[in-house]
mmCIF file of C-alpha atoms in Angstrom:
data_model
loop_
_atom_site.group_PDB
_atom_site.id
_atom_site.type_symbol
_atom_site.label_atom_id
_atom_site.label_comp_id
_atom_site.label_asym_id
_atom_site.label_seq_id
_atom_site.Cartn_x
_atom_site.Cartn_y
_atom_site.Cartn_z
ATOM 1 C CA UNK A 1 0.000 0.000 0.000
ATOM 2 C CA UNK A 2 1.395 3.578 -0.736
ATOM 3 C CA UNK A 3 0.369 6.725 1.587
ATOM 4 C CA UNK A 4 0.531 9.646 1.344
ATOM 5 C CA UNK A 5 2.296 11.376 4.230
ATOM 6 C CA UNK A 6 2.730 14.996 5.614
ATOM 7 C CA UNK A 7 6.258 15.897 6.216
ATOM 8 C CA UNK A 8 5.511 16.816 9.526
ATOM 9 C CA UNK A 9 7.794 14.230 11.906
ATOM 10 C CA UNK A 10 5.113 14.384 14.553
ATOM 11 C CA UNK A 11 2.123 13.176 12.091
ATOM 12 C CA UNK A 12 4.822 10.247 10.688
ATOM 13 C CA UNK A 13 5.206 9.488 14.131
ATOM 14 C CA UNK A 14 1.494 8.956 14.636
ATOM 15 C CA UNK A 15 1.395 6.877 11.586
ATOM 16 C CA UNK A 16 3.906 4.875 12.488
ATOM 17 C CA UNK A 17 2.119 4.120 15.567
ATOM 18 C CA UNK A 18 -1.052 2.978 13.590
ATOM 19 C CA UNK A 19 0.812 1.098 11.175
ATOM 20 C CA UNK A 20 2.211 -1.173 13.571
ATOM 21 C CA UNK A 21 2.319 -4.556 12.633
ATOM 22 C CA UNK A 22 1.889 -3.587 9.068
ATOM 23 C CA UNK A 23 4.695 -1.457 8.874
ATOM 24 C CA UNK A 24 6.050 -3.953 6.336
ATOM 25 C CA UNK A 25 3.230 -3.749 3.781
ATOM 26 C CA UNK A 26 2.934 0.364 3.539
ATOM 27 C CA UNK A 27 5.101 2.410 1.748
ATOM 28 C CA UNK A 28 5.039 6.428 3.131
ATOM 29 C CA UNK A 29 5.390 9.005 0.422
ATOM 30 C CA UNK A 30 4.769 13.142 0.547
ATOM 31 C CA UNK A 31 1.822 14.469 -1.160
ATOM 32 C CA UNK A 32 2.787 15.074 -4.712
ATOM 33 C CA UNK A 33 1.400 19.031 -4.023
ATOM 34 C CA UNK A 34 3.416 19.230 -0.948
ATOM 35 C CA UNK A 35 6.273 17.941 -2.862
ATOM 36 C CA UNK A 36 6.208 20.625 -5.693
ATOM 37 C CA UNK A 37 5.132 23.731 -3.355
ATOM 38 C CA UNK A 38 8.265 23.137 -1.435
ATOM 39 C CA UNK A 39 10.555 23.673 -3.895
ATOM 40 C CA UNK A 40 12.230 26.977 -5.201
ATOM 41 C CA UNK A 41 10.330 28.887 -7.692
ATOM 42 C CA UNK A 42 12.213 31.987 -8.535
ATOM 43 C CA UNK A 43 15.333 32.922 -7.088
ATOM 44 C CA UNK A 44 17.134 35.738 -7.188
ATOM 45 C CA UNK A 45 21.052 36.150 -7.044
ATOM 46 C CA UNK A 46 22.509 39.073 -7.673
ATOM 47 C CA UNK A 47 26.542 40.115 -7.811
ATOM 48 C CA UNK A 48 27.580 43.466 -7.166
ATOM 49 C CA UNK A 49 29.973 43.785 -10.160
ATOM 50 C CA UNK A 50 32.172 46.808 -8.986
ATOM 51 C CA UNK A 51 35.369 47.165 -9.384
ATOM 52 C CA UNK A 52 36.165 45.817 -5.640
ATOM 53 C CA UNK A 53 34.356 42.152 -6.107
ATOM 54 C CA UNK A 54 37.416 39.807 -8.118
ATOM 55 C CA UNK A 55 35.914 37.037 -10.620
ATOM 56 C CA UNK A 56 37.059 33.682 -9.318
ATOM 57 C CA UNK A 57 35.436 34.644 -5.808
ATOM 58 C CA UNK A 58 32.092 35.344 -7.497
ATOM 59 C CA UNK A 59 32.167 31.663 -9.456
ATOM 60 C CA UNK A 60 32.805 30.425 -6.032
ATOM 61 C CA UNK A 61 30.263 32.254 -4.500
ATOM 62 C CA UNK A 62 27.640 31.158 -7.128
ATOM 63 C CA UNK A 63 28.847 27.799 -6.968
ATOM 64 C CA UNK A 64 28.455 27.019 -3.760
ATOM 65 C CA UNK A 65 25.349 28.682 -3.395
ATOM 66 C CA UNK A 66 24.086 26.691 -6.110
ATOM 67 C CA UNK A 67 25.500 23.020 -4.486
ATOM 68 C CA UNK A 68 24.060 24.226 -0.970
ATOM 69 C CA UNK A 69 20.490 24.576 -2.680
ATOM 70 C CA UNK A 70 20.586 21.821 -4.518
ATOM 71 C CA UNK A 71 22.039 19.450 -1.862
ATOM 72 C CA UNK A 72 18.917 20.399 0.201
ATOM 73 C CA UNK A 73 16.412 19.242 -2.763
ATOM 74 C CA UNK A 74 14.756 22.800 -3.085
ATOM 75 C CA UNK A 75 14.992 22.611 -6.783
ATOM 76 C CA UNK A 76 12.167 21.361 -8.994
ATOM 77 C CA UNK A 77 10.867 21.245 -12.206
ATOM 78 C CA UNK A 78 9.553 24.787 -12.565
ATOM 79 C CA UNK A 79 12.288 26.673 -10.308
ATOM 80 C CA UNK A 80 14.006 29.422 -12.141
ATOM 81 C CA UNK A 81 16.976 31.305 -10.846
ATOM 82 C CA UNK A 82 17.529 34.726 -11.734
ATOM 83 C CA UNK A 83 21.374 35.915 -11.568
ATOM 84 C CA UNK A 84 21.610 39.500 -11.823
ATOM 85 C CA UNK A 85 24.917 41.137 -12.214
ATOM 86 C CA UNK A 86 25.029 44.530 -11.357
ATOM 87 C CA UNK A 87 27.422 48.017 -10.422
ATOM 88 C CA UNK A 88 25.105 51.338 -10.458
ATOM 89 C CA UNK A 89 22.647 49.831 -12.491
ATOM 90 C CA UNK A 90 21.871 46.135 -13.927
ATOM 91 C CA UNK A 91 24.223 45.105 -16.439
ATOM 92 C CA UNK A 92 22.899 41.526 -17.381
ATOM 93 C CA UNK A 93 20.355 39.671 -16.099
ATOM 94 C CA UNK A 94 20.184 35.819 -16.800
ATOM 95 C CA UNK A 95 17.294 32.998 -15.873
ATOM 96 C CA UNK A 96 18.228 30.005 -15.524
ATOM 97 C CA UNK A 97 15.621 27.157 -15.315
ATOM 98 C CA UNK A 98 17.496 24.008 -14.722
ATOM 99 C CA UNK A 99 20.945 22.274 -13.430
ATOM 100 C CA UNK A 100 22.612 22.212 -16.783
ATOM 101 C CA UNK A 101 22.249 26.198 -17.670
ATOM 102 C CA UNK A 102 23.163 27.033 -13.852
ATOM 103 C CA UNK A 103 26.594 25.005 -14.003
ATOM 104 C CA UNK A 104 27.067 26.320 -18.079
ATOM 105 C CA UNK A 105 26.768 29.776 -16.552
ATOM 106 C CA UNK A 106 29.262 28.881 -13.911
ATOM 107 C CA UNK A 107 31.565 27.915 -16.182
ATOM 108 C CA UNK A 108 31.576 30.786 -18.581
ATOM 109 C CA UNK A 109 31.091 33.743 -16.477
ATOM 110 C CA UNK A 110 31.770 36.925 -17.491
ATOM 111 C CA UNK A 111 31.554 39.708 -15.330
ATOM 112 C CA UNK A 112 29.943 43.216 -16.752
ATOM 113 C CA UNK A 113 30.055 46.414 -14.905
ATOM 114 C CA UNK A 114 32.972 48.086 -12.591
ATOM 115 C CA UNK A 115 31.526 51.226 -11.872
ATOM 116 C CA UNK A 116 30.252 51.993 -8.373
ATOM 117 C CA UNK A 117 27.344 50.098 -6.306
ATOM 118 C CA UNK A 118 23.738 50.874 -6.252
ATOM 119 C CA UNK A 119 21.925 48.273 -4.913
ATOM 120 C CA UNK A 120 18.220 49.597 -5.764
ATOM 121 C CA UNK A 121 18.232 48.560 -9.052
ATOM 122 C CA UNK A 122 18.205 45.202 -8.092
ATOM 123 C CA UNK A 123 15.722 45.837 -5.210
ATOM 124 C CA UNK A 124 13.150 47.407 -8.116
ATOM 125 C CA UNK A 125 13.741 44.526 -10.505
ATOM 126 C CA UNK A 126 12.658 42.051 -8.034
ATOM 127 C CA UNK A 127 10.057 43.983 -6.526
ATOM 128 C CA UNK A 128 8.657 44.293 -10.132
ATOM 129 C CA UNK A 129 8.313 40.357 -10.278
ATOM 130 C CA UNK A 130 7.468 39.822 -6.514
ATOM 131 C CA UNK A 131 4.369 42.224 -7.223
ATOM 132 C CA UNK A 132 3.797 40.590 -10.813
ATOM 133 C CA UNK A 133 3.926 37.199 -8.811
ATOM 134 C CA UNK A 134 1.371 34.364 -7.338
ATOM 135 C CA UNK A 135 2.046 34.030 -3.442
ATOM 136 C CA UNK A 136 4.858 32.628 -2.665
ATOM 137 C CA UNK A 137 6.491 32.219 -5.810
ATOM 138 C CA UNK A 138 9.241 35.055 -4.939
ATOM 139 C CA UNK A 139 11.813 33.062 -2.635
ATOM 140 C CA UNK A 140 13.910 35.637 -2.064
ATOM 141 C CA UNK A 141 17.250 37.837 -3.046
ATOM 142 C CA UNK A 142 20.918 36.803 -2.169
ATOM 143 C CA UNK A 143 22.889 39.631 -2.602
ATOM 144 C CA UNK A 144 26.634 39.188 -3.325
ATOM 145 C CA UNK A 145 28.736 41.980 -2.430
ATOM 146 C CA UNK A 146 31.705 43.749 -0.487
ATOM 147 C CA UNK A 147 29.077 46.182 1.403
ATOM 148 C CA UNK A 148 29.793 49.696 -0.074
ATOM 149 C CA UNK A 149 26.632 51.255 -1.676
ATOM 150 C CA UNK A 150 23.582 52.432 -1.782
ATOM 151 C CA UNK A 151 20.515 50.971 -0.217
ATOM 152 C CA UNK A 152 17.213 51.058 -0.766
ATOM 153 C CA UNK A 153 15.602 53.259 1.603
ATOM 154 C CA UNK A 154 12.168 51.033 2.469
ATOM 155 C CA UNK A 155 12.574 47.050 4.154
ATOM 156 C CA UNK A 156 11.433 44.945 0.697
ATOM 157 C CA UNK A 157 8.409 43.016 1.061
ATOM 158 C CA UNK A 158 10.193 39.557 -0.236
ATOM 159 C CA UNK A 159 13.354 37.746 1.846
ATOM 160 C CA UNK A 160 16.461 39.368 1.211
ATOM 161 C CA UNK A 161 20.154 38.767 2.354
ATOM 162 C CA UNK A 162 23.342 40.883 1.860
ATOM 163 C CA UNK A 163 26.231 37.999 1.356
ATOM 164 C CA UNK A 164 29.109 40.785 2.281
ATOM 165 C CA UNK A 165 33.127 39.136 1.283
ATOM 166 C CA UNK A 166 34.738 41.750 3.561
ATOM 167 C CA UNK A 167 34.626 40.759 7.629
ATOM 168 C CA UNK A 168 36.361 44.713 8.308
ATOM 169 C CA UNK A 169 32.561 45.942 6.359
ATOM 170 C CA UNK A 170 31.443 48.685 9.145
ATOM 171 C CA UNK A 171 27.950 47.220 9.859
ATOM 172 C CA UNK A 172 26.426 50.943 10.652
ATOM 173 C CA UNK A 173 26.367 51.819 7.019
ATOM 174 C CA UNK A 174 23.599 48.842 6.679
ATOM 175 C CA UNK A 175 20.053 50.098 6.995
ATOM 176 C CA UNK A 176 18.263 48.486 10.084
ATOM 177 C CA UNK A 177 16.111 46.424 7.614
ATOM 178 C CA UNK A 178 19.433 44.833 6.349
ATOM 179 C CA UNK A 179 20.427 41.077 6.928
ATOM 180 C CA UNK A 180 23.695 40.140 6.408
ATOM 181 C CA UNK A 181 26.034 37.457 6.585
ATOM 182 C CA UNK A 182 29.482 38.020 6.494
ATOM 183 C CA UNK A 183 31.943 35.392 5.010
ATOM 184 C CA UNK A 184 35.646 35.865 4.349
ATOM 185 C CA UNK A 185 37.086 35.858 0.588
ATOM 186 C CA UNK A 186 39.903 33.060 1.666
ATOM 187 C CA UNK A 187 36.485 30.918 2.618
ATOM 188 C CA UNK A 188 35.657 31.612 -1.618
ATOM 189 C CA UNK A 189 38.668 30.623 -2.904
ATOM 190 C CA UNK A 190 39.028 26.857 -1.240
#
């Protein structure tokens, strides 16, 4: 017998319970809906493309962002990843829709820009789509960057993280809204 089954470890636990004795004869699968809906739908990474953010850490920045994500099985069939690069404005903007175009893009990189950093660009772009977009289909904005620009003024209605390759990065020229995480450029090039 196949059932369907909630992710939730408390309701498998139940189940379990029930099943005893016929453990053996039922096979536990997640709801095919559950299944899809849990996966990434659009994702956006952009990479400041200043003059102060160096090539080879930005492939390893994509790549393992892209290994984390799909180690964790938040891919599926429809998810699309948006990699935006961008200085003062957006230079190039590519969607990729699949495992094969993400690790092609990887591969043949080429960085556009090396002006100075505005990061509102970005912000509108994805705002655009996040108001263009069914509920939860916006999963959110990684931002790839050494810190130094300017921010949007307003908190953005979709998840958003600043991914900031400079630990010295003064913190108090963040606005409040800001998340960050902080990772050293040494950690990119292993």
């Amino acid at each position: 017998v196949i059932f369907p089954m909630h992710k939730n470890p408390l309701i498998r636990e139940l189940a379990a319970e029930s099943f005893k004795g016929v453990e053996d004869k039922i096979h536990l699968i997640e709801p095919l809906e559950y299944a899809e809906n849990a996966k990434v739908k659009k994702l956006f990474i952009a990479i400041d493309t200043s003059g102060s953010v160096k090539g080879n850490i930005v492939e390893n920045f994509i790549e393992k962002t892209y290994n984390i994500l799909k180690s964790t099985d938040f891919f599926g069939k429809s998810t699309e990843v948006h990699i935006i690069q961008c200085d003062s404005e957006i230079k190039e903007i590519k969607i990729l829709k699949n495992s094969q175009e993400i690790e092609g893009y990887i591969k043949n990189i080429s960085l556009k820009g090396f002006g100075g950093t505005d990061f509102r660009p970005v912000f509108k772009y994805v705002d655009e789509i996040f108001a263009s977009s069914q509920k939860n289909e916006v999963n959110g904005l990684i931002y790839f960057t050494d810190g130094d620009g300017i921010y949007p003024k307003q908190m953005p209605k979709f998840k958003s993280v600043f991914v900031i390759n400079d630990s010295c990065f003064d913190k108090s020229k963040m606005p409040l809204w800001a998340t960050a995480l902080f990772i050293d450029s040494d950690d990119l090039t292993r």
